[in-house]
């Protein structure tokens, strides 16, 4: 869910800070595998802490995320690969839909606890994000193509190259070099690096 907080807050800041915000779909499972990382909730005490922390963060960031221990287990067992391939295909054909689609996927996954690996749910997400039935269907048919699979693999490898070991990973290209920030609580630090003022999670 930290990805959801980061996504929402960066979208709130895109017209306040002098930034060109670009979404790059990458596969979390691939990043974890390539870096030898493991989900934090695999450590029971950390899982307990994360559940409590999520409630606090949802309130602070004003993002409607609701989690219970059961949700945690179910979410851990759901792959985001199909959804990420759908986003990748959309990025390649109609990138203007990437932001509304990303927001809608995270809301469905973390707030409404839908299985976003199912084609019918992906089509419902696309409809909610404003896509036509024809475009949604066409994009869904692209996800098994080698071109889309390779593009997602490349983006995932690029994230790892920049130092990502999990999500959310934000790469700020500033002063001629990339700066990686991991986690939703690093946005204040990101602001200080790029010379912008942090105005809290909900800047007016």
Short mmCIF file of C-alpha atoms in Angstrom, two decimals:
data_model
loop_
_atom_site.label_atom_id
_atom_site.label_comp_id
_atom_site.label_asym_id
_atom_site.label_seq_id
_atom_site.Cartn_x
_atom_site.Cartn_y
_atom_site.Cartn_z
CA UNK A 1 0.00 0.00 0.00
CA UNK A 2 2.96 2.36 0.43
CA UNK A 3 2.96 2.50 -3.37
CA UNK A 4 -0.58 3.83 -3.20
CA UNK A 5 0.40 6.61 -0.76
CA UNK A 6 3.40 7.59 -2.90
CA UNK A 7 1.32 7.57 -6.09
CA UNK A 8 -1.42 9.78 -4.61
CA UNK A 9 0.97 12.27 -3.01
CA UNK A 10 3.22 12.64 -6.07
CA UNK A 11 0.10 13.31 -8.16
CA UNK A 12 -0.89 16.02 -5.66
CA UNK A 13 2.56 17.63 -5.99
CA UNK A 14 2.99 17.38 -9.76
CA UNK A 15 1.71 20.95 -10.33
CA UNK A 16 3.20 22.39 -7.11
CA UNK A 17 6.76 21.16 -7.57
CA UNK A 18 8.71 21.75 -10.76
CA UNK A 19 8.66 18.07 -11.79
CA UNK A 20 7.86 16.05 -14.88
CA UNK A 21 6.14 13.01 -13.35
CA UNK A 22 6.42 9.78 -15.33
CA UNK A 23 4.98 6.40 -14.42
CA UNK A 24 7.07 3.32 -15.19
CA UNK A 25 5.26 0.01 -14.62
CA UNK A 26 7.70 -2.55 -13.17
CA UNK A 27 7.12 -6.02 -11.73
CA UNK A 28 7.61 -6.13 -7.96
CA UNK A 29 8.07 -9.93 -7.93
CA UNK A 30 10.93 -9.56 -10.42
CA UNK A 31 12.60 -6.82 -8.36
CA UNK A 32 12.36 -8.94 -5.19
CA UNK A 33 13.74 -11.99 -6.98
CA UNK A 34 16.63 -10.14 -8.62
CA UNK A 35 17.71 -8.47 -5.36
CA UNK A 36 17.05 -11.37 -2.97
CA UNK A 37 14.53 -9.29 -1.02
CA UNK A 38 11.56 -10.79 0.84
CA UNK A 39 8.14 -9.30 1.67
CA UNK A 40 8.31 -7.50 5.05
CA UNK A 41 5.25 -9.34 6.35
CA UNK A 42 7.15 -12.65 6.18
CA UNK A 43 8.55 -11.57 9.55
CA UNK A 44 5.45 -11.88 11.80
CA UNK A 45 6.37 -8.99 14.13
CA UNK A 46 6.98 -6.72 11.17
CA UNK A 47 3.67 -7.80 9.64
CA UNK A 48 1.88 -6.84 12.88
CA UNK A 49 3.62 -3.47 12.90
CA UNK A 50 2.80 -2.81 9.23
CA UNK A 51 -0.92 -3.36 9.80
CA UNK A 52 -0.94 -0.76 12.60
CA UNK A 53 1.26 1.58 10.61
CA UNK A 54 -0.99 1.34 7.57
CA UNK A 55 -3.97 2.65 9.54
CA UNK A 56 -1.90 5.62 10.70
CA UNK A 57 -0.58 6.27 7.20
CA UNK A 58 -4.03 5.99 5.59
CA UNK A 59 -5.23 8.73 7.95
CA UNK A 60 -2.12 10.90 7.47
CA UNK A 61 -2.05 10.64 3.67
CA UNK A 62 -5.86 10.69 3.38
CA UNK A 63 -5.93 7.59 1.19
CA UNK A 64 -8.71 5.04 1.87
CA UNK A 65 -6.68 1.88 2.53
CA UNK A 66 -8.28 -0.74 4.82
CA UNK A 67 -6.35 -3.81 5.89
CA UNK A 68 -6.87 -6.79 8.17
CA UNK A 69 -4.51 -9.74 8.80
CA UNK A 70 -6.66 -11.85 6.40
CA UNK A 71 -6.39 -9.23 3.66
CA UNK A 72 -2.63 -9.21 4.12
CA UNK A 73 -2.32 -12.95 3.49
CA UNK A 74 -4.63 -12.83 0.47
CA UNK A 75 -2.82 -9.86 -1.07
CA UNK A 76 0.55 -11.56 -0.56
CA UNK A 77 -0.78 -14.50 -2.58
CA UNK A 78 -1.99 -12.37 -5.53
CA UNK A 79 0.37 -11.67 -8.42
CA UNK A 80 0.39 -8.20 -9.95
CA UNK A 81 2.08 -9.47 -13.14
CA UNK A 82 -1.05 -9.40 -15.36
CA UNK A 83 -1.98 -5.90 -14.20
CA UNK A 84 1.58 -4.65 -14.76
CA UNK A 85 1.60 -6.12 -18.27
CA UNK A 86 -1.73 -4.36 -18.94
CA UNK A 87 -0.23 -1.06 -17.71
CA UNK A 88 2.88 -1.68 -19.82
CA UNK A 89 0.77 -2.28 -22.95
CA UNK A 90 -1.15 0.92 -22.19
CA UNK A 91 2.11 2.84 -21.71
CA UNK A 92 3.20 1.68 -25.17
CA UNK A 93 -0.04 2.62 -26.94
CA UNK A 94 -1.99 5.24 -24.92
CA UNK A 95 0.27 6.59 -22.13
CA UNK A 96 -2.26 9.30 -21.21
CA UNK A 97 -4.30 6.58 -19.45
CA UNK A 98 -1.39 5.34 -17.33
CA UNK A 99 -2.05 7.63 -14.36
CA UNK A 100 -5.84 7.09 -14.00
CA UNK A 101 -5.33 3.34 -14.55
CA UNK A 102 -2.56 3.13 -11.93
CA UNK A 103 -4.71 4.97 -9.38
CA UNK A 104 -7.70 2.74 -10.09
CA UNK A 105 -5.66 -0.49 -9.88
CA UNK A 106 -4.29 0.48 -6.46
CA UNK A 107 -7.72 1.49 -5.16
CA UNK A 108 -9.25 -1.79 -6.29
CA UNK A 109 -6.35 -3.83 -4.89
CA UNK A 110 -5.78 -2.15 -1.53
CA UNK A 111 -9.13 -0.53 -0.76
CA UNK A 112 -11.64 -2.89 -2.34
CA UNK A 113 -9.42 -6.00 -2.18
CA UNK A 114 -10.21 -7.18 -5.70
CA UNK A 115 -8.15 -9.83 -7.47
CA UNK A 116 -6.56 -7.66 -10.17
CA UNK A 117 -5.04 -10.72 -11.85
CA UNK A 118 -8.47 -11.62 -13.31
CA UNK A 119 -9.29 -10.32 -16.83
CA UNK A 120 -12.86 -9.28 -15.91
CA UNK A 121 -11.54 -7.16 -13.01
CA UNK A 122 -8.88 -5.61 -15.24
CA UNK A 123 -11.61 -4.63 -17.74
CA UNK A 124 -13.68 -3.14 -14.88
CA UNK A 125 -10.65 -1.10 -13.76
CA UNK A 126 -10.13 0.12 -17.32
CA UNK A 127 -13.80 1.11 -17.65
CA UNK A 128 -13.62 3.05 -14.38
CA UNK A 129 -10.45 4.82 -15.62
CA UNK A 130 -12.35 6.07 -18.68
CA UNK A 131 -11.21 3.63 -21.37
CA UNK A 132 -13.55 2.45 -24.10
CA UNK A 133 -14.52 -1.24 -24.13
CA UNK A 134 -12.75 -1.61 -27.49
CA UNK A 135 -9.45 -0.12 -26.28
CA UNK A 136 -9.59 -2.15 -23.03
CA UNK A 137 -10.13 -5.40 -24.90
CA UNK A 138 -7.39 -4.61 -27.43
CA UNK A 139 -4.93 -3.79 -24.61
CA UNK A 140 -5.86 -6.97 -22.74
CA UNK A 141 -5.09 -9.00 -25.86
CA UNK A 142 -1.61 -7.41 -26.02
CA UNK A 143 -0.48 -8.60 -22.59
CA UNK A 144 0.69 -12.02 -23.76
CA UNK A 145 2.78 -10.57 -26.61
CA UNK A 146 6.59 -10.87 -26.38
CA UNK A 147 6.92 -7.10 -26.98
CA UNK A 148 4.93 -6.23 -23.85
CA UNK A 149 6.62 -8.93 -21.75
CA UNK A 150 10.08 -7.73 -22.82
CA UNK A 151 9.23 -4.08 -22.17
CA UNK A 152 8.12 -4.91 -18.61
CA UNK A 153 11.28 -6.99 -18.05
CA UNK A 154 13.40 -4.06 -19.26
CA UNK A 155 11.63 -1.57 -16.96
CA UNK A 156 12.05 -3.97 -14.02
CA UNK A 157 15.77 -4.44 -14.77
CA UNK A 158 16.15 -0.66 -15.09
CA UNK A 159 14.57 -0.15 -11.65
CA UNK A 160 17.06 -2.65 -10.17
CA UNK A 161 19.92 -0.90 -11.98
CA UNK A 162 18.91 2.37 -10.30
CA UNK A 163 19.11 0.59 -6.92
CA UNK A 164 15.49 -0.46 -6.33
CA UNK A 165 14.99 -3.49 -4.07
CA UNK A 166 11.23 -3.13 -3.59
CA UNK A 167 8.37 -0.69 -4.13
CA UNK A 168 7.60 2.19 -4.02
CA UNK A 169 10.77 3.30 -5.79
CA UNK A 170 11.00 6.89 -7.02
CA UNK A 171 13.93 7.85 -9.24
CA UNK A 172 14.52 11.62 -9.44
CA UNK A 173 16.69 12.64 -12.39
CA UNK A 174 18.24 15.82 -11.03
CA UNK A 175 21.51 17.64 -11.51
CA UNK A 176 22.60 15.20 -14.20
CA UNK A 177 22.23 12.05 -12.11
CA UNK A 178 19.51 9.68 -10.84
CA UNK A 179 18.55 9.70 -7.14
CA UNK A 180 16.61 6.71 -5.80
CA UNK A 181 14.10 7.14 -2.96
CA UNK A 182 12.43 4.10 -1.42
CA UNK A 183 9.21 4.30 0.59
CA UNK A 184 6.36 6.79 0.87
CA UNK A 185 8.01 8.61 3.79
CA UNK A 186 10.93 9.84 1.66
CA UNK A 187 9.01 12.47 -0.30
CA UNK A 188 10.06 15.24 2.08
CA UNK A 189 13.68 14.23 1.46
CA UNK A 190 13.04 14.13 -2.30
CA UNK A 191 11.78 17.73 -2.08
CA UNK A 192 14.93 18.85 -0.28
CA UNK A 193 17.19 17.24 -2.92
CA UNK A 194 15.41 18.94 -5.82
CA UNK A 195 15.08 22.26 -3.95
CA UNK A 196 11.31 22.11 -3.47
CA UNK A 197 9.32 22.72 -0.28
CA UNK A 198 7.40 19.89 1.41
CA UNK A 199 3.89 21.13 2.25
CA UNK A 200 2.61 17.99 3.97
CA UNK A 201 0.72 15.02 2.50
CA UNK A 202 -2.26 17.09 1.33
CA UNK A 203 -0.87 20.38 -0.02
CA UNK A 204 -3.64 22.95 -0.45
#
